[in-house]
């Protein structure tokens, strides 16, 4: 009986340690570099969204964000107003912070993720209670696209 209690105590401590490590990882600050135009106000709002979600943002203001998009293979079809780089991945447009965390946790074999265009209601594009339906799309080096996550209209 003592062995069973001892085993259960160890198992409980072990699982508590995993829960603590996962919670600590969720609070861990993540470095991200955001390339944006000096005239775009929604980019600043998206940066604030990232900061509120434990990202350390390096804000790179440039008159030629298109050069960054070209360098990382962001096509016109996938493009939005700003391009970020985080742990080697491209994050294009108004991608929610939780999707970036999922990308970094799962480490898929993709170039990055994007919210093409500028849908109303995405982080940084809030306009009252209106939210368009939109998808976060992953893309790879062969320019193949896949739905990464979906959000419904409200």
mmCIF file of C-alpha atoms in Angstrom:
data_model
loop_
_atom_site.group_PDB
_atom_site.id
_atom_site.type_symbol
_atom_site.label_atom_id
_atom_site.label_comp_id
_atom_site.label_asym_id
_atom_site.label_seq_id
_atom_site.Cartn_x
_atom_site.Cartn_y
_atom_site.Cartn_z
ATOM 1 C CA UNK A 1 0.000 0.000 0.000
ATOM 2 C CA UNK A 2 2.887 2.349 0.837
ATOM 3 C CA UNK A 3 4.385 1.735 -2.609
ATOM 4 C CA UNK A 4 1.102 2.705 -4.287
ATOM 5 C CA UNK A 5 0.865 5.930 -2.268
ATOM 6 C CA UNK A 6 4.501 6.713 -2.997
ATOM 7 C CA UNK A 7 3.952 6.075 -6.721
ATOM 8 C CA UNK A 8 0.834 8.266 -6.755
ATOM 9 C CA UNK A 9 2.659 11.081 -4.971
ATOM 10 C CA UNK A 10 5.490 10.978 -7.503
ATOM 11 C CA UNK A 11 3.044 10.870 -10.422
ATOM 12 C CA UNK A 12 1.186 13.878 -9.015
ATOM 13 C CA UNK A 13 4.407 15.878 -8.597
ATOM 14 C CA UNK A 14 5.530 14.894 -12.086
ATOM 15 C CA UNK A 15 2.274 16.017 -13.730
ATOM 16 C CA UNK A 16 2.264 19.244 -11.702
ATOM 17 C CA UNK A 17 5.762 19.943 -13.002
ATOM 18 C CA UNK A 18 4.572 19.560 -16.596
ATOM 19 C CA UNK A 19 1.624 21.886 -15.971
ATOM 20 C CA UNK A 20 3.924 24.468 -14.400
ATOM 21 C CA UNK A 21 6.397 24.257 -17.299
ATOM 22 C CA UNK A 22 3.619 24.665 -19.858
ATOM 23 C CA UNK A 23 2.182 27.678 -18.009
ATOM 24 C CA UNK A 24 5.638 29.239 -17.754
ATOM 25 C CA UNK A 25 6.158 28.689 -21.477
ATOM 26 C CA UNK A 26 2.863 30.454 -22.259
ATOM 27 C CA UNK A 27 4.056 33.508 -20.299
ATOM 28 C CA UNK A 28 7.509 33.451 -21.877
ATOM 29 C CA UNK A 29 8.244 36.528 -23.994
ATOM 30 C CA UNK A 30 8.845 35.794 -27.668
ATOM 31 C CA UNK A 31 11.028 38.029 -29.850
ATOM 32 C CA UNK A 32 9.426 39.104 -33.128
ATOM 33 C CA UNK A 33 10.585 41.611 -35.741
ATOM 34 C CA UNK A 34 7.791 43.535 -37.480
ATOM 35 C CA UNK A 35 8.508 45.280 -40.792
ATOM 36 C CA UNK A 36 5.950 47.989 -41.551
ATOM 37 C CA UNK A 37 5.347 51.189 -43.447
ATOM 38 C CA UNK A 38 5.629 54.500 -41.543
ATOM 39 C CA UNK A 39 2.140 55.521 -42.699
ATOM 40 C CA UNK A 40 0.128 52.475 -41.624
ATOM 41 C CA UNK A 41 -1.801 52.945 -38.361
ATOM 42 C CA UNK A 42 -3.245 49.425 -38.188
ATOM 43 C CA UNK A 43 0.267 47.963 -37.990
ATOM 44 C CA UNK A 44 0.814 49.843 -34.733
ATOM 45 C CA UNK A 45 -2.408 48.394 -33.364
ATOM 46 C CA UNK A 46 -1.285 44.870 -34.300
ATOM 47 C CA UNK A 47 2.050 45.504 -32.575
ATOM 48 C CA UNK A 48 0.135 46.504 -29.423
ATOM 49 C CA UNK A 49 -1.842 43.250 -29.694
ATOM 50 C CA UNK A 50 1.454 41.328 -29.773
ATOM 51 C CA UNK A 51 2.867 43.221 -26.789
ATOM 52 C CA UNK A 52 -0.316 42.524 -24.800
ATOM 53 C CA UNK A 53 0.251 38.832 -25.566
ATOM 54 C CA UNK A 54 3.850 38.597 -24.285
ATOM 55 C CA UNK A 55 5.821 39.329 -27.451
ATOM 56 C CA UNK A 56 8.982 41.467 -27.476
ATOM 57 C CA UNK A 57 8.504 43.505 -30.637
ATOM 58 C CA UNK A 58 11.294 45.007 -32.688
ATOM 59 C CA UNK A 59 9.465 47.585 -34.815
ATOM 60 C CA UNK A 60 11.260 48.149 -38.146
ATOM 61 C CA UNK A 61 9.780 51.086 -40.048
ATOM 62 C CA UNK A 62 10.619 50.977 -43.763
ATOM 63 C CA UNK A 63 9.555 52.627 -46.992
ATOM 64 C CA UNK A 64 10.152 49.304 -48.788
ATOM 65 C CA UNK A 65 8.281 46.549 -46.946
ATOM 66 C CA UNK A 66 7.743 44.898 -50.338
ATOM 67 C CA UNK A 67 11.455 43.997 -50.409
ATOM 68 C CA UNK A 68 10.962 41.994 -47.188
ATOM 69 C CA UNK A 69 7.914 40.249 -48.656
ATOM 70 C CA UNK A 70 9.902 39.385 -51.799
ATOM 71 C CA UNK A 71 12.831 38.053 -49.755
ATOM 72 C CA UNK A 72 10.590 35.634 -47.829
ATOM 73 C CA UNK A 73 8.328 34.570 -50.700
ATOM 74 C CA UNK A 74 5.152 36.382 -49.682
ATOM 75 C CA UNK A 75 3.169 36.559 -52.914
ATOM 76 C CA UNK A 76 0.629 39.267 -53.741
ATOM 77 C CA UNK A 77 -2.110 36.705 -53.097
ATOM 78 C CA UNK A 78 -0.877 36.200 -49.510
ATOM 79 C CA UNK A 79 0.137 39.783 -48.759
ATOM 80 C CA UNK A 80 -1.103 42.250 -46.198
ATOM 81 C CA UNK A 81 0.361 45.480 -44.844
ATOM 82 C CA UNK A 82 3.185 44.239 -42.570
ATOM 83 C CA UNK A 83 5.589 41.316 -42.496
ATOM 84 C CA UNK A 84 7.019 39.872 -39.287
ATOM 85 C CA UNK A 85 9.750 37.327 -38.661
ATOM 86 C CA UNK A 86 9.675 35.118 -35.564
ATOM 87 C CA UNK A 87 12.011 32.162 -34.934
ATOM 88 C CA UNK A 88 12.624 31.840 -38.689
ATOM 89 C CA UNK A 89 8.939 31.907 -39.647
ATOM 90 C CA UNK A 90 7.155 34.625 -41.634
ATOM 91 C CA UNK A 91 3.991 36.104 -40.139
ATOM 92 C CA UNK A 92 2.166 38.213 -42.712
ATOM 93 C CA UNK A 93 -0.661 40.543 -41.804
ATOM 94 C CA UNK A 94 -3.071 40.583 -38.895
ATOM 95 C CA UNK A 95 -2.457 37.085 -37.532
ATOM 96 C CA UNK A 96 -3.732 36.581 -33.956
ATOM 97 C CA UNK A 97 -1.027 36.071 -31.321
ATOM 98 C CA UNK A 98 -2.453 32.650 -30.367
ATOM 99 C CA UNK A 99 -1.927 31.399 -33.917
ATOM 100 C CA UNK A 100 1.700 32.562 -33.805
ATOM 101 C CA UNK A 101 2.183 30.662 -30.533
ATOM 102 C CA UNK A 102 0.606 27.550 -32.099
ATOM 103 C CA UNK A 103 2.956 27.863 -35.083
ATOM 104 C CA UNK A 104 5.976 28.077 -32.784
ATOM 105 C CA UNK A 105 4.789 25.196 -30.603
ATOM 106 C CA UNK A 106 3.969 22.809 -33.477
ATOM 107 C CA UNK A 107 6.902 23.807 -35.739
ATOM 108 C CA UNK A 108 5.304 22.783 -39.046
ATOM 109 C CA UNK A 109 7.435 22.600 -42.196
ATOM 110 C CA UNK A 110 6.163 25.878 -43.659
ATOM 111 C CA UNK A 111 7.604 29.281 -44.516
ATOM 112 C CA UNK A 112 4.967 30.980 -42.430
ATOM 113 C CA UNK A 113 1.365 31.985 -41.855
ATOM 114 C CA UNK A 114 -0.698 34.859 -43.163
ATOM 115 C CA UNK A 115 -4.025 36.610 -42.975
ATOM 116 C CA UNK A 116 -4.220 37.940 -46.544
ATOM 117 C CA UNK A 117 -5.686 41.413 -46.993
ATOM 118 C CA UNK A 118 -6.970 43.337 -44.011
ATOM 119 C CA UNK A 119 -10.193 41.710 -42.734
ATOM 120 C CA UNK A 120 -12.259 43.745 -40.282
ATOM 121 C CA UNK A 121 -12.083 42.419 -36.738
ATOM 122 C CA UNK A 122 -8.630 40.857 -36.968
ATOM 123 C CA UNK A 123 -6.106 42.054 -34.363
ATOM 124 C CA UNK A 124 -5.276 45.649 -35.266
ATOM 125 C CA UNK A 125 -8.303 45.967 -37.542
ATOM 126 C CA UNK A 126 -10.976 46.229 -34.854
ATOM 127 C CA UNK A 127 -13.980 48.356 -35.849
ATOM 128 C CA UNK A 128 -16.547 48.213 -33.084
ATOM 129 C CA UNK A 129 -18.143 44.801 -32.788
ATOM 130 C CA UNK A 130 -17.969 43.975 -36.497
ATOM 131 C CA UNK A 131 -15.841 40.978 -37.422
ATOM 132 C CA UNK A 132 -15.451 39.477 -40.871
ATOM 133 C CA UNK A 133 -14.931 35.761 -41.267
ATOM 134 C CA UNK A 134 -11.299 35.053 -42.120
ATOM 135 C CA UNK A 135 -8.704 32.330 -42.308
ATOM 136 C CA UNK A 136 -5.093 32.118 -41.247
ATOM 137 C CA UNK A 137 -3.259 30.401 -44.097
ATOM 138 C CA UNK A 138 0.060 28.548 -43.927
ATOM 139 C CA UNK A 139 2.346 28.540 -46.955
ATOM 140 C CA UNK A 140 5.476 26.616 -47.864
ATOM 141 C CA UNK A 141 8.468 27.062 -50.185
ATOM 142 C CA UNK A 142 6.509 25.565 -53.090
ATOM 143 C CA UNK A 143 3.787 28.195 -52.539
ATOM 144 C CA UNK A 144 1.327 25.531 -51.399
ATOM 145 C CA UNK A 145 -1.351 26.887 -49.063
ATOM 146 C CA UNK A 146 -3.302 25.247 -46.264
ATOM 147 C CA UNK A 147 -5.857 26.569 -43.783
ATOM 148 C CA UNK A 148 -4.080 26.955 -40.442
ATOM 149 C CA UNK A 149 -7.125 28.247 -38.517
ATOM 150 C CA UNK A 150 -10.525 29.810 -39.241
ATOM 151 C CA UNK A 151 -12.543 32.565 -37.561
ATOM 152 C CA UNK A 152 -16.277 33.148 -37.982
ATOM 153 C CA UNK A 153 -17.976 36.467 -38.658
ATOM 154 C CA UNK A 154 -19.740 38.185 -35.778
#
